[in-house]
Amino acid sequence: MFRSKSQPQISMKQFHLTSSRLILLGFAFPIVLGAILLALPISSSTGTGVGWLNALFTSTSAVCVTGLVVLDTGTDFSLFGQIVIMCLIQVGGLGFMTFSVLIAVVLGKKIGLKNRLLIKESTNSLSTQGVVKLSLGIFLIAFIIELMGAALLIIRWNEELGLGQAVYYGVFHSISSFNNAGFSLWSDSLSRYVGDPLVNIVITLLFIIGGLGFTVVLDVWKHRRWTKLSLHSKIVLSTSGFLCFTGFLVIFIIELFNTHTFGSLTWAERMWAGYFQGVVTRTAGFNTINIAEMMTASQFFMIFLMFIGASSGSTGGGIKTNTFAVLLFTLISIIRGKQDVEILNRRIPQSIILRSLAVMVISVGVVILATFVLTISEHSLQKDFMEVLFEVTSAFGTVGLSMGLTPELSPLGKGIIILTMYIGRLGPLTLAFALSQRMFKQKYRLPEEKVLIG
């Protein structure tokens, strides 16, 4: 069979895959593969399967390190299914390009400039210099921290669960914590350990370190002095510390008046509960008290913290702490009448300010749109607006905290949350670049004219 000369042919140049589109596909592949594995009868505790939609939802939640679940991880999935979820969390948390680098290094293959650019995008690095070393450093950091966390949890749970189960539970929860996934093998998450100092400290340290970002962790490990840290690291550390302390203080004070959450707890348990719920919004997804029974003011404040999320280049989601800091200092500069935005004696480029603004606007739009559609699709459930907004923000911020709406969602509602988790993990700006055409430099500028603002 011969092709006519006049018949148009599709060239590789026309079928252009930008780095943003490759990242989009890179996260989609493990989600689909995970859904296929979780849909198998062997992944179900009953051996009958969990259904394709539930499998897709769970796989997306694991790869996007969210933690929202429509099925109980510990009871509805078999050991095989739980191990699949754990592997998906690890791949989703560290990123597919990080694993690609490791495989390439093991096989002795060279990593070209195109792949380095892709690694730069996937790890949110500032340049292509040292990205291969960064990827290998990410593996080393993850392995060491997860191993240390698992060891401490094994020691704590050895007497209670026995060595074999303690090892499994320790490894699973350490991986889930460090990658900010929030999946737990207990139906009540970590509520049984509300006042346990070791469990509270280990779990929170794991997801806080994971939420700082690998570049920050490497920077701190390398320099170990505040004055030598990069501006990015300083912004992330100071903003994260401020938000964690504020979260603990606000939630602890508000929940003191709530008999449904703090009423039966001792003062020591109240302190630990306030601390845990205050910092868990860094996109971790665990809980030690019932989120649905918390005061409305606490839930609303948690929505604000979940929307901010973790930091760039980390295992968490949200608009990111550094984005929040840049926008906050931009607002301060405008109020003070300053032309430049300055943070810690450094001037922030206008391109970063515009990028931060774009992330903020797109993120607000995604949350509003998803909430609007869910209020229509889940109208029959007669849920409060706060529950819907909380669930959507939790999905977008890849947090995983829930007021109980997710397991009751309709098929359309599950689809909306799946898409929201996917956008939240990729980052709204990455998705926008992936869906748009290639950007070209402007050859001319139009005349300028002022408009009224405010």
XYZ file of C-alpha atoms in Angstrom:
454
model
C 0.000 0.000 0.000
C 1.520 3.307 -1.140
C 0.993 6.743 0.384
C 0.078 9.654 -1.833
C 2.620 12.451 -2.055
C -0.082 14.992 -1.355
C -1.122 13.240 1.872
C 0.013 15.319 4.893
C 2.482 13.697 7.240
C 2.828 14.369 10.963
C 6.404 15.203 11.879
C 7.958 14.941 15.325
C 8.307 18.716 15.429
C 4.535 19.075 15.137
C 4.039 16.528 17.908
C 5.979 18.639 20.397
C 6.210 17.540 24.015
C 7.360 20.305 26.321
C 8.895 19.514 29.710
C 5.605 20.495 31.394
C 3.677 18.034 29.233
C 6.173 15.282 29.945
C 5.776 15.899 33.671
C 2.002 15.753 33.216
C 2.292 12.391 31.455
C 4.936 11.228 33.914
C 2.486 11.479 36.805
C -0.383 10.039 34.763
C 1.498 6.812 33.950
C 1.979 5.541 37.558
C -1.614 6.568 38.349
C -2.984 4.403 35.533
C -0.616 1.529 36.314
C -1.501 1.749 40.014
C -5.225 1.776 39.218
C -4.849 -1.401 37.140
C -2.978 -3.165 39.961
C -5.397 -1.997 42.669
C -8.382 -3.088 40.576
C -7.114 -6.696 40.542
C -8.934 -9.118 42.883
C -5.622 -9.857 44.649
C -5.502 -6.219 45.865
C -8.812 -6.555 47.669
C -9.085 -8.046 51.170
C -12.194 -9.952 50.047
C -10.697 -11.112 46.740
C -13.601 -9.624 44.760
C -11.941 -6.349 43.743
C -12.623 -2.776 44.780
C -13.986 -1.459 41.466
C -12.220 0.541 38.767
C -13.294 3.988 39.998
C -12.261 3.290 43.596
C -8.958 1.866 42.353
C -8.335 4.969 40.222
C -9.229 7.261 43.126
C -6.894 5.435 45.525
C -4.068 5.327 42.975
C -4.401 9.059 42.256
C -4.492 9.852 45.970
C -1.333 7.768 46.524
C 0.692 9.098 43.563
C -0.415 12.671 44.320
C 0.486 11.964 47.989
C -2.872 13.257 49.152
C -4.346 10.655 51.493
C -8.045 11.129 50.748
C -9.644 7.689 50.668
C -12.944 6.185 49.586
C -12.000 2.814 51.101
C -10.278 1.858 54.342
C -6.622 1.159 53.507
C -6.107 -1.265 56.388
C -9.276 -3.355 55.998
C -10.459 -3.055 52.374
C -7.078 -3.733 50.766
C -4.999 -6.904 51.041
C -1.294 -6.936 51.886
C -0.546 -6.845 48.147
C -2.823 -3.835 47.676
C -1.276 -2.011 50.633
C 2.250 -2.599 49.282
C 1.138 -1.255 45.879
C -0.201 1.869 47.626
C 3.064 2.249 49.557
C 5.107 2.011 46.326
C 2.844 4.532 44.593
C 3.320 6.947 47.515
C 7.104 6.641 47.213
C 7.083 7.184 43.437
C 4.642 10.091 43.716
C 6.524 11.744 46.561
C 9.992 11.625 45.058
C 8.862 12.107 41.451
C 9.187 9.903 38.376
C 12.203 11.830 37.032
C 14.138 11.163 40.239
C 13.636 7.435 39.713
C 14.581 7.805 36.039
C 17.897 9.407 37.050
C 18.667 6.579 39.465
C 17.958 3.946 36.801
C 20.096 5.822 34.260
C 23.011 6.095 36.717
C 22.776 2.386 37.622
C 22.765 1.433 33.934
C 25.690 3.785 33.263
C 23.795 5.961 30.775
C 24.581 9.634 30.196
C 21.931 12.231 30.981
C 21.712 14.844 28.222
C 20.716 18.496 28.357
C 17.079 17.810 27.412
C 16.684 15.365 30.281
C 18.457 17.762 32.638
C 15.929 20.457 31.729
C 13.134 18.005 32.490
C 14.720 17.135 35.853
C 14.996 20.858 36.604
C 11.264 21.325 35.986
C 10.193 18.248 37.951
C 12.355 19.114 40.992
C 11.609 22.865 40.857
C 15.324 23.657 40.683
C 16.593 27.140 39.798
C 19.057 25.848 37.162
C 20.173 22.683 35.357
C 23.522 22.748 37.136
C 23.819 19.886 39.606
C 20.311 18.454 38.990
C 21.618 14.888 38.628
C 23.495 15.216 41.910
C 20.325 16.695 43.446
C 18.233 13.737 42.258
C 20.667 11.254 43.787
C 20.737 13.385 46.940
C 16.936 13.211 47.092
C 17.120 9.411 47.131
C 19.759 9.406 49.846
C 17.824 11.885 52.019
C 14.553 9.983 51.603
C 16.171 6.624 52.390
C 17.997 7.836 55.513
C 15.094 9.827 56.980
C 12.484 7.155 56.224
C 14.751 4.482 57.698
C 15.282 6.495 60.887
C 11.565 7.208 61.197
C 10.650 3.566 60.623
C 13.189 2.410 63.241
C 11.732 4.686 65.918
C 8.154 3.644 65.094
C 9.160 -0.054 65.148
C 10.610 0.391 68.639
C 7.380 2.074 69.766
C 5.021 -0.518 68.241
C 7.081 -3.667 68.871
C 5.466 -4.467 72.216
C 1.993 -3.563 71.017
C 1.934 -5.261 67.600
C 4.770 -7.789 67.634
C 8.024 -7.447 65.684
C 6.743 -8.554 62.252
C 3.696 -6.279 62.181
C 5.612 -3.457 63.881
C 8.214 -3.509 61.075
C 5.521 -3.389 58.393
C 3.492 -0.659 60.121
C 6.647 1.322 60.885
C 7.886 1.256 57.282
C 4.428 2.021 55.825
C 3.738 4.992 58.111
C 7.279 6.332 57.771
C 7.018 6.385 53.963
C 3.495 7.800 54.143
C 4.614 10.525 56.584
C 7.821 11.648 54.867
C 6.042 11.867 51.513
C 3.181 13.828 53.115
C 0.674 11.207 51.951
C -1.369 10.694 55.124
C -2.348 7.071 54.380
C -2.756 5.051 57.562
C -3.390 1.363 58.202
C -5.685 2.251 61.109
C -9.290 3.262 60.430
C -9.065 6.161 62.892
C -5.751 7.362 61.413
C -3.565 8.087 64.481
C -6.334 9.008 66.938
C -5.326 6.216 69.320
C -1.965 7.945 69.768
C -3.349 11.430 70.444
C -1.212 11.796 73.574
C 1.758 9.638 72.607
C 4.888 11.872 72.541
C 7.047 9.531 70.403
C 4.436 8.919 67.691
C 3.503 12.622 67.569
C 7.114 13.796 67.330
C 8.299 11.170 64.807
C 5.320 11.502 62.451
C 5.327 15.319 62.507
C 9.102 15.582 62.028
C 8.870 13.248 59.038
C 6.205 15.227 57.202
C 7.625 18.623 58.186
C 11.072 17.688 56.792
C 9.440 16.195 53.692
C 7.397 19.376 53.257
C 10.413 21.699 53.394
C 11.729 20.544 50.037
C 14.828 18.569 49.143
C 16.829 21.618 48.062
C 16.270 23.203 51.480
C 17.203 20.006 53.355
C 20.397 19.659 51.279
C 21.196 23.335 51.782
C 20.812 23.026 55.565
C 22.875 19.813 55.630
C 25.646 21.378 53.556
C 25.984 24.775 55.250
C 24.419 24.312 58.729
C 24.546 28.061 59.367
C 21.693 30.521 58.832
C 23.922 33.174 57.275
C 25.170 30.779 54.580
C 21.741 29.506 53.533
C 20.165 30.606 50.254
C 17.313 33.116 50.276
C 14.916 30.356 49.202
C 15.876 28.206 52.201
C 15.548 31.132 54.602
C 12.085 32.012 53.279
C 10.897 28.391 53.448
C 12.239 27.769 56.968
C 10.963 31.019 58.471
C 7.547 30.861 56.781
C 7.045 27.173 57.625
C 8.040 27.780 61.248
C 5.674 30.744 61.530
C 2.738 28.837 60.000
C 3.338 25.750 62.164
C 3.491 27.796 65.372
C 0.454 29.887 64.380
C -1.491 26.751 63.436
C -0.773 25.129 66.799
C -1.620 28.263 68.796
C -4.886 29.085 66.981
C -6.262 25.532 66.917
C -5.261 24.814 70.523
C -7.004 27.959 71.815
C -10.174 27.456 69.744
C -10.537 23.743 70.522
C -10.230 24.342 74.282
C -13.888 25.394 74.110
C -14.907 22.252 72.176
C -16.075 19.367 74.378
C -16.395 17.039 71.342
C -12.630 17.077 70.638
C -10.749 18.206 73.770
C -13.416 17.456 76.353
C -12.241 13.941 77.266
C -8.497 14.650 76.898
C -5.990 15.479 79.607
C -4.063 18.754 79.392
C -1.012 16.936 78.040
C -3.144 15.226 75.366
C -4.730 18.582 74.473
C -1.302 20.084 73.907
C -0.248 17.212 71.658
C -3.592 17.261 69.783
C -3.365 21.021 69.204
C 0.231 20.704 68.051
C -0.484 17.783 65.700
C -3.565 19.323 64.055
C -1.792 22.676 63.797
C 1.170 21.332 61.820
C -0.535 18.482 59.927
C -2.016 20.998 57.470
C 1.487 21.168 55.942
C -0.187 18.592 53.610
C 0.352 15.452 55.726
C -3.245 14.203 56.072
C -3.069 12.317 59.381
C -5.286 13.257 62.319
C -5.401 12.481 66.031
C -8.863 13.973 66.680
C -12.065 13.853 64.601
C -11.829 16.679 62.043
C -15.621 16.725 61.517
C -16.186 17.490 65.215
C -13.783 20.438 65.340
C -15.064 23.990 65.700
C -16.039 25.730 62.454
C -13.415 28.400 63.138
C -10.711 25.707 63.402
C -11.876 24.045 60.181
C -11.870 27.369 58.346
C -8.364 28.193 59.602
C -7.184 24.747 58.500
C -8.566 25.463 55.017
C -6.339 28.559 54.895
C -3.279 26.566 56.003
C -4.031 23.678 53.597
C -4.332 26.125 50.699
C -0.815 27.419 51.432
C 0.505 23.863 51.834
C 4.173 22.852 51.844
C 7.163 24.307 49.977
C 8.380 24.153 46.379
C 10.363 21.045 45.471
C 8.868 19.106 48.385
C 6.532 16.119 48.661
C 3.599 18.409 49.554
C 1.091 20.495 47.621
C -0.708 23.840 47.917
C 0.385 27.192 46.508
C 3.587 26.684 48.582
C 5.011 28.651 51.517
C 7.485 30.557 49.352
C 4.687 31.717 47.037
C 2.700 32.894 50.067
C 5.748 34.760 51.439
C 6.473 36.514 48.120
C 2.839 37.640 47.779
C 2.728 38.810 51.405
C 5.888 40.906 51.029
C 4.594 42.231 47.695
C 1.487 43.475 49.481
C 3.620 45.045 52.222
C 5.787 46.777 49.609
C 2.708 48.180 47.827
C 1.247 49.486 51.098
C 4.565 51.144 52.004
C 4.835 52.656 48.530
C 8.046 50.814 47.655
C 8.911 50.088 44.035
C 10.837 46.891 44.784
C 9.824 43.814 46.776
C 12.509 43.072 49.349
C 12.874 39.992 51.542
C 15.781 39.572 53.980
C 17.842 42.305 52.289
C 17.337 40.845 48.818
C 15.253 42.182 45.913
C 12.781 39.743 44.357
C 12.661 39.745 40.516
C 9.381 40.860 38.963
C 9.145 37.577 37.028
C 8.954 35.683 40.346
C 6.258 38.071 41.633
C 4.165 37.604 38.476
C 4.634 33.835 38.653
C 3.514 33.824 42.294
C 0.466 35.900 41.412
C -0.398 33.523 38.559
C -0.128 30.507 40.896
C -2.396 32.225 43.426
C -5.083 33.251 40.918
C -5.161 29.879 39.140
C -5.255 28.017 42.471
C -8.166 30.083 43.768
C -9.947 29.481 40.464
C -9.437 25.699 40.658
C -10.732 25.527 44.250
C -13.751 27.737 43.503
C -14.659 25.832 40.329
C -14.296 22.391 41.936
C -16.313 23.506 44.985
C -19.032 24.972 42.764
C -19.377 21.777 40.715
C -19.356 19.567 43.841
C -22.150 21.582 45.467
C -24.235 20.686 42.411
C -23.186 17.045 41.933
C -23.445 16.193 45.657
C -26.620 18.165 46.319
C -28.492 14.995 47.332
C -26.084 14.436 50.242
C -27.217 17.753 51.770
C -23.759 18.549 53.063
C -22.743 21.938 54.470
C -20.756 24.255 52.218
C -17.863 24.109 54.708
C -17.562 20.328 54.234
C -17.392 20.661 50.449
C -14.879 23.523 50.554
C -12.766 21.655 53.130
C -12.656 18.502 50.994
C -11.779 20.368 47.793
C -9.024 22.407 49.476
C -7.666 19.226 51.054
C -7.559 17.596 47.610
C -5.950 20.606 45.924
C -3.366 21.013 48.686
C -2.760 17.217 48.557
C -3.379 17.213 52.305
C -5.776 14.313 52.800
C -7.677 15.629 55.829
C -11.389 14.925 55.552
C -14.621 15.824 57.286
C -16.134 12.567 56.055
C -17.456 13.649 52.651
C -15.053 11.718 50.391
C -16.354 8.141 51.022
C -19.919 9.330 50.259
C -19.111 11.006 46.933
C -20.973 10.120 43.746
C -18.996 8.857 40.720
C -18.952 12.411 39.318
C -17.850 13.776 42.680
C -14.999 11.266 42.848
C -13.952 12.295 39.345
C -13.836 15.963 40.376
C -11.688 15.189 43.433
C -9.385 12.977 41.328
C -8.820 15.849 38.891
C -8.320 18.325 41.759
C -5.694 16.091 43.404
C -3.899 15.721 40.071
C -3.817 19.486 39.478
C -2.701 20.085 43.056
C 0.219 17.662 42.790
C 1.393 18.921 39.408
C 1.014 22.544 40.358
C -1.520 24.825 38.629
C 1.122 26.740 36.695
C 2.769 23.548 35.391
C -0.615 22.340 34.170
C -1.348 25.687 32.529
C 2.001 25.609 30.690
C 1.399 21.996 29.665
C -2.011 22.741 28.159
C -0.980 25.982 26.447
C 0.923 26.409 23.228
C 4.653 27.099 23.156
C 5.545 30.571 24.368
C 7.170 32.984 21.940
C 8.926 36.232 22.719
C 6.972 39.335 21.810
C 8.372 41.174 18.795
C 6.609 44.425 19.712
C 4.902 46.133 22.662
C 1.535 47.888 22.526
C 0.974 51.466 23.753
C 0.589 51.779 27.529
C -2.559 53.204 29.169
C -3.542 53.297 32.844
C -6.744 51.864 34.321
C -8.395 52.528 37.684
C -7.675 49.972 40.418
C -9.323 49.729 43.842
